[in-house]
PDB file of C-alpha atoms in Angstrom:
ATOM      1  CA  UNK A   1       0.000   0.000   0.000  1.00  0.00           C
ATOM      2  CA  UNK A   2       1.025   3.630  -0.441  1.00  0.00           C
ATOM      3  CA  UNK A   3       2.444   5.991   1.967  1.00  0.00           C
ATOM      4  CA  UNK A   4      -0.904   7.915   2.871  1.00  0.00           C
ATOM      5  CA  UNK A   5       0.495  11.745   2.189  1.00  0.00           C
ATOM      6  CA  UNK A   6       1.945  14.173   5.356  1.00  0.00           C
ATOM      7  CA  UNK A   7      -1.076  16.444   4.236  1.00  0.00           C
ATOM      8  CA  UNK A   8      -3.802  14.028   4.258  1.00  0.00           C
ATOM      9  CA  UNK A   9      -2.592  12.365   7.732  1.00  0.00           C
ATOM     10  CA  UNK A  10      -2.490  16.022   9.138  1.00  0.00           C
ATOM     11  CA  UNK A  11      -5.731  16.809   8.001  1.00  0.00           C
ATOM     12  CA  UNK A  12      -7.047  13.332   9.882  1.00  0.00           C
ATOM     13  CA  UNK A  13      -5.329  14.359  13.229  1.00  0.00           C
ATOM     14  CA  UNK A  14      -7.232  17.439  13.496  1.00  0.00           C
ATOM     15  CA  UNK A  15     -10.462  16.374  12.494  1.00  0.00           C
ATOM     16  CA  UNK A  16      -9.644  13.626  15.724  1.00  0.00           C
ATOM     17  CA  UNK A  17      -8.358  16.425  17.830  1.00  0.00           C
ATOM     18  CA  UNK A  18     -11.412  18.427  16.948  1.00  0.00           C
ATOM     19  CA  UNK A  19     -14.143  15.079  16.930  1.00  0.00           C
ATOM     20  CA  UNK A  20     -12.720  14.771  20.656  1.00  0.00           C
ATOM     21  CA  UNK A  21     -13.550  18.437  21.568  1.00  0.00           C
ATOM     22  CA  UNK A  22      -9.680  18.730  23.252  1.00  0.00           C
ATOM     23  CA  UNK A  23     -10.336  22.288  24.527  1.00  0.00           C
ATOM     24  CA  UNK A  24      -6.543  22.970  23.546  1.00  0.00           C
ATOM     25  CA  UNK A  25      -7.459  23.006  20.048  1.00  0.00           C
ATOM     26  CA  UNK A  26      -5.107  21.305  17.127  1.00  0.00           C
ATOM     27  CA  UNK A  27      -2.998  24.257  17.013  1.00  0.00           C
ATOM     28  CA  UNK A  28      -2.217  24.644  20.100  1.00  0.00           C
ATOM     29  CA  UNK A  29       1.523  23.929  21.398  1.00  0.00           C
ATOM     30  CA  UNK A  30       1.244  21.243  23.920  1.00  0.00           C
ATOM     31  CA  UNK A  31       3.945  18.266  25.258  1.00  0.00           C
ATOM     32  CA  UNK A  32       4.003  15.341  23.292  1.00  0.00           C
ATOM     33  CA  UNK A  33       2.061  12.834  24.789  1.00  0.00           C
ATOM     34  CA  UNK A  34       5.404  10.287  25.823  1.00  0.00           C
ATOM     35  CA  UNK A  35       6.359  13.965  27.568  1.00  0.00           C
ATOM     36  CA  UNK A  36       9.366  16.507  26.178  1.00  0.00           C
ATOM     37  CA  UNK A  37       9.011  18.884  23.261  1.00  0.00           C
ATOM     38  CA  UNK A  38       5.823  21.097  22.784  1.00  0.00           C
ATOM     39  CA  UNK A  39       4.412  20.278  18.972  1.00  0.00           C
ATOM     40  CA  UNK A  40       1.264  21.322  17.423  1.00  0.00           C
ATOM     41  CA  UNK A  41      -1.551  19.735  19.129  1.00  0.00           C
ATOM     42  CA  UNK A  42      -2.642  17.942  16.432  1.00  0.00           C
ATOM     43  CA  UNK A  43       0.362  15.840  16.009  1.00  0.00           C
ATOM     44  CA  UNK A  44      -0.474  14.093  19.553  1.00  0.00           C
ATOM     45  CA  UNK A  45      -3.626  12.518  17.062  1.00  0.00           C
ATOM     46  CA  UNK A  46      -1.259  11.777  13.988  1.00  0.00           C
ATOM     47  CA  UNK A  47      -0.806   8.234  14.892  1.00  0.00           C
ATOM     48  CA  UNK A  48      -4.421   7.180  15.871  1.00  0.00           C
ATOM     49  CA  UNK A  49      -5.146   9.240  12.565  1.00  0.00           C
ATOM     50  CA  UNK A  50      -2.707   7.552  10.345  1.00  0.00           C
ATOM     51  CA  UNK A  51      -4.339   4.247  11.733  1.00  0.00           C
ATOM     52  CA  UNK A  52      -8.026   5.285  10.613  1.00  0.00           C
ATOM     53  CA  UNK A  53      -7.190   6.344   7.066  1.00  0.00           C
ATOM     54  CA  UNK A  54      -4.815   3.288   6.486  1.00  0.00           C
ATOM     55  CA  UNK A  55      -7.997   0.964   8.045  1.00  0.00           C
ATOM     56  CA  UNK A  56     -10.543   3.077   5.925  1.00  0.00           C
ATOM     57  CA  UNK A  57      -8.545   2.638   2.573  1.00  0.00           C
ATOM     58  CA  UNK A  58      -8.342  -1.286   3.101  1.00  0.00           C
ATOM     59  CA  UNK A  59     -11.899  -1.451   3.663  1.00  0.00           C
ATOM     60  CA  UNK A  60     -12.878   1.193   0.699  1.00  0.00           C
ATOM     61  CA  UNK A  61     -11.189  -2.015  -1.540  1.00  0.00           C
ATOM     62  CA  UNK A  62     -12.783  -4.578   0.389  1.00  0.00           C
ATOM     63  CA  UNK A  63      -9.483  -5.503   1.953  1.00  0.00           C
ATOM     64  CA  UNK A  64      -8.313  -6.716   5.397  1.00  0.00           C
ATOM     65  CA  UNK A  65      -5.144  -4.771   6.693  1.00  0.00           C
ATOM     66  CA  UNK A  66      -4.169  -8.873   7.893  1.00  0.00           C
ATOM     67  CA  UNK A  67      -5.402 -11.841   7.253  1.00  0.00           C
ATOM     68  CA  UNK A  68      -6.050 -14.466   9.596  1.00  0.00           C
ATOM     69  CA  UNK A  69      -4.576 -17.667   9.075  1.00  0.00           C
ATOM     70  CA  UNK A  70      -2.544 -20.471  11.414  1.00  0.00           C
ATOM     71  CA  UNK A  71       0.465 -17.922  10.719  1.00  0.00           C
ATOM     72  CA  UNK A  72      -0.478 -14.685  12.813  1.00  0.00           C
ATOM     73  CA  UNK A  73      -0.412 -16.694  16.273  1.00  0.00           C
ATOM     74  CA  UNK A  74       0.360 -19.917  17.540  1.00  0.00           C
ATOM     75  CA  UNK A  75      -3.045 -20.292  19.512  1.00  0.00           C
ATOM     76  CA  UNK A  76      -4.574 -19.935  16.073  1.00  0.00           C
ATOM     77  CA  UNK A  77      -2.582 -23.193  14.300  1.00  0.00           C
ATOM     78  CA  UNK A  78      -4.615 -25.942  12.883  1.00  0.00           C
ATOM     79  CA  UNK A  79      -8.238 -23.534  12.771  1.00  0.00           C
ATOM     80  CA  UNK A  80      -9.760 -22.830   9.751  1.00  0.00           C
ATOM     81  CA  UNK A  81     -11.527 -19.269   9.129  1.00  0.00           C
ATOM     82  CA  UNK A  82     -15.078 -18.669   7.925  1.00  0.00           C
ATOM     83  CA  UNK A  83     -17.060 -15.675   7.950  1.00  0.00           C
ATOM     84  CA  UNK A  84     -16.855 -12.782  10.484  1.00  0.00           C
ATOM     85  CA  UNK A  85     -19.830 -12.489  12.819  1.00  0.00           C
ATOM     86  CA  UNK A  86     -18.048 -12.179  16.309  1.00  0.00           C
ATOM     87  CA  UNK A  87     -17.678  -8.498  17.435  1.00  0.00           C
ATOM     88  CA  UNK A  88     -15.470  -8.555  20.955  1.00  0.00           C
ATOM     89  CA  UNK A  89     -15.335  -5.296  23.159  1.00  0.00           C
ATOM     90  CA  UNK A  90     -13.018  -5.260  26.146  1.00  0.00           C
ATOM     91  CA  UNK A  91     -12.940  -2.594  28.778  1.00  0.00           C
ATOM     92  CA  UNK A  92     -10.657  -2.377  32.151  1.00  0.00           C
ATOM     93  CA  UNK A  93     -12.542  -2.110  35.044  1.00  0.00           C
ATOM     94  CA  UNK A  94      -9.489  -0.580  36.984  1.00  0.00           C
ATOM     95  CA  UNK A  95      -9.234  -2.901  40.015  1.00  0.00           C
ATOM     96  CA  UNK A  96      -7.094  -5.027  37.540  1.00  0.00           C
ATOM     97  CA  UNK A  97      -9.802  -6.941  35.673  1.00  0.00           C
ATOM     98  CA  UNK A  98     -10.687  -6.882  32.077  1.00  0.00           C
ATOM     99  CA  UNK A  99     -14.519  -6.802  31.642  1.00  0.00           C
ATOM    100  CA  UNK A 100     -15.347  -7.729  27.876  1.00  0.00           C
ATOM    101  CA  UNK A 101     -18.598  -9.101  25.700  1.00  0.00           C
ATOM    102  CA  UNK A 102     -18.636 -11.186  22.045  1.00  0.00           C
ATOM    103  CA  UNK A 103     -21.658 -10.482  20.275  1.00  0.00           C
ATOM    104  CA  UNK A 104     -22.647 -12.442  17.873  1.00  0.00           C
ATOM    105  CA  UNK A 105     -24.106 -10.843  14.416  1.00  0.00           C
ATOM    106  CA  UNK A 106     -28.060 -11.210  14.170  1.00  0.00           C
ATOM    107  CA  UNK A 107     -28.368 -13.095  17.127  1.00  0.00           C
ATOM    108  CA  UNK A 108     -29.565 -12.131  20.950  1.00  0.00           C
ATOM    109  CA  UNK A 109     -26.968 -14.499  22.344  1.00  0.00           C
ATOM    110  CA  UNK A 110     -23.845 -13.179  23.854  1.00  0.00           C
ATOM    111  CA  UNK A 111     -20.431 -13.905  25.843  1.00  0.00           C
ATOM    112  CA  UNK A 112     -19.619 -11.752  28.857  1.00  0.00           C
ATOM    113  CA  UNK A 113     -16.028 -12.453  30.155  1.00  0.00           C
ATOM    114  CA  UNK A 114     -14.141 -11.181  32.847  1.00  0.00           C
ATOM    115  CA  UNK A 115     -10.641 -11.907  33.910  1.00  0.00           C
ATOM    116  CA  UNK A 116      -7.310 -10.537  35.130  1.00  0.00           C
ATOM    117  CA  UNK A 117      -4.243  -9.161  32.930  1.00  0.00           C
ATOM    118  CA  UNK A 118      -1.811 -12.153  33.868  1.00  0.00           C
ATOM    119  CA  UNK A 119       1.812 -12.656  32.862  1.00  0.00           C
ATOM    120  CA  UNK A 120       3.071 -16.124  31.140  1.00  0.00           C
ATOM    121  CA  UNK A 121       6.422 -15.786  30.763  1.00  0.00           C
ATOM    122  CA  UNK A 122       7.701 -12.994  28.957  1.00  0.00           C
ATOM    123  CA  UNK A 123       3.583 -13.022  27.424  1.00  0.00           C
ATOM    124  CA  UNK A 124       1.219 -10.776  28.682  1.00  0.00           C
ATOM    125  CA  UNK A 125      -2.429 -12.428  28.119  1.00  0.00           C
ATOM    126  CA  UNK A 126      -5.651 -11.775  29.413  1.00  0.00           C
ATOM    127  CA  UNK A 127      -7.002 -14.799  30.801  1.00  0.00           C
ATOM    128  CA  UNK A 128     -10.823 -15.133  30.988  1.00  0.00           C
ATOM    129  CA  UNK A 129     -13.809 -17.021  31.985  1.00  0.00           C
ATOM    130  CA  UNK A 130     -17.236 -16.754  29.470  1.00  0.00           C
ATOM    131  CA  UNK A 131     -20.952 -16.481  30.805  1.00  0.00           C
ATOM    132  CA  UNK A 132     -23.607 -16.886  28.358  1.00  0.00           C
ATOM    133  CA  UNK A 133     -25.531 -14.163  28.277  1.00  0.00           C
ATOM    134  CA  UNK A 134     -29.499 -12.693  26.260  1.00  0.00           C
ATOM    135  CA  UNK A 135     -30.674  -9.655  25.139  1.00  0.00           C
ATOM    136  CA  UNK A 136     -33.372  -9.214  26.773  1.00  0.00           C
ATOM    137  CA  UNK A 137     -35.328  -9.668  23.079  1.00  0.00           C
ATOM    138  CA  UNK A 138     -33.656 -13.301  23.036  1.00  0.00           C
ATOM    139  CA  UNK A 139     -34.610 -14.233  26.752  1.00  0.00           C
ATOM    140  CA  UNK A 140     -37.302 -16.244  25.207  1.00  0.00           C
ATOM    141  CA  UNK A 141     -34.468 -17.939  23.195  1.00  0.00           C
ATOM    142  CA  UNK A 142     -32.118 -18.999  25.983  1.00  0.00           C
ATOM    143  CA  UNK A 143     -33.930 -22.530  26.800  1.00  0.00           C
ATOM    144  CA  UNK A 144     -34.482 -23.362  23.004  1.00  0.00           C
ATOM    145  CA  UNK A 145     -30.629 -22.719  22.102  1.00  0.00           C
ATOM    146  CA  UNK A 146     -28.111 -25.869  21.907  1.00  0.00           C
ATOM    147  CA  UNK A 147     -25.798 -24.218  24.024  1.00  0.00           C
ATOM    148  CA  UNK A 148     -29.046 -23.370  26.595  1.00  0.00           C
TER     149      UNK A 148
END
């Protein structure tokens, strides 16, 4: 893929800066986030920026920016991949747990998780325990289902 131009990524930082309502404004001269230097406010967003036009040209040509395949991690090996229908949102609860829930595309059934941010050797993994969950539209559903 292209480099996305210096123009176009600054342009994306400061509609972020701006969509975010950061009362210094994208011109203003603040620290860089990591600390030192004072840059252009905007250039705190350039990364997360640079990361939404790069994700929004892949999917403008109906690409992935990675494919998934027994390659990207050994706890994937020997799967095979269909369609995508699992969304996964995962949110710290700040007492050291991760909080998270799967939901499954056009269905009321769901997977909430919770579990600590553990360390496995030099591996940092979150490791989790699933509850099935319902909408409360699918409550009806939740004796009728194979995994009910």
């Amino acid at each position: 893929m292209s480099t996305i131009p210096s123009a176009v990524v600054e342009a994306g930082a400061r509609a972020l800066c701006e969509s975010y309502n950061d009362p210094h404004g994208p011109d203003a001269m603040v620290e860089t986030i990591r600390g030192g230097a004072l840059v252009p406010n905007w250039q705190n967003y350039r990364r997360a920026a640079a990361n939404v036009l790069i994700a929004a040209a892949y999917a403008s040509k109906g690409l992935k920016p990675y494919a998934l395949n027994d390659q990207a991690h050994p706890c994937l090996r020997g799967l095979q991949f269909g369609q995508e229908i699992y969304d996964v949102e995962i949110y710290g609860d700040g007492t050291g747990q991760y909080l998270g829930q799967v939901v499954e595309s056009g269905s009321p059934c769901r997977i909430v998780f919770r579990g600590p941010l553990v360390r496995e050797g030099n591996v940092k993994l979150i490791r989790a325990r699933g509850v099935q969950a319902w909408t409360k539209a699918g409550e009806e559903m939740k004796g009728n289902t194979a995994h009910g």
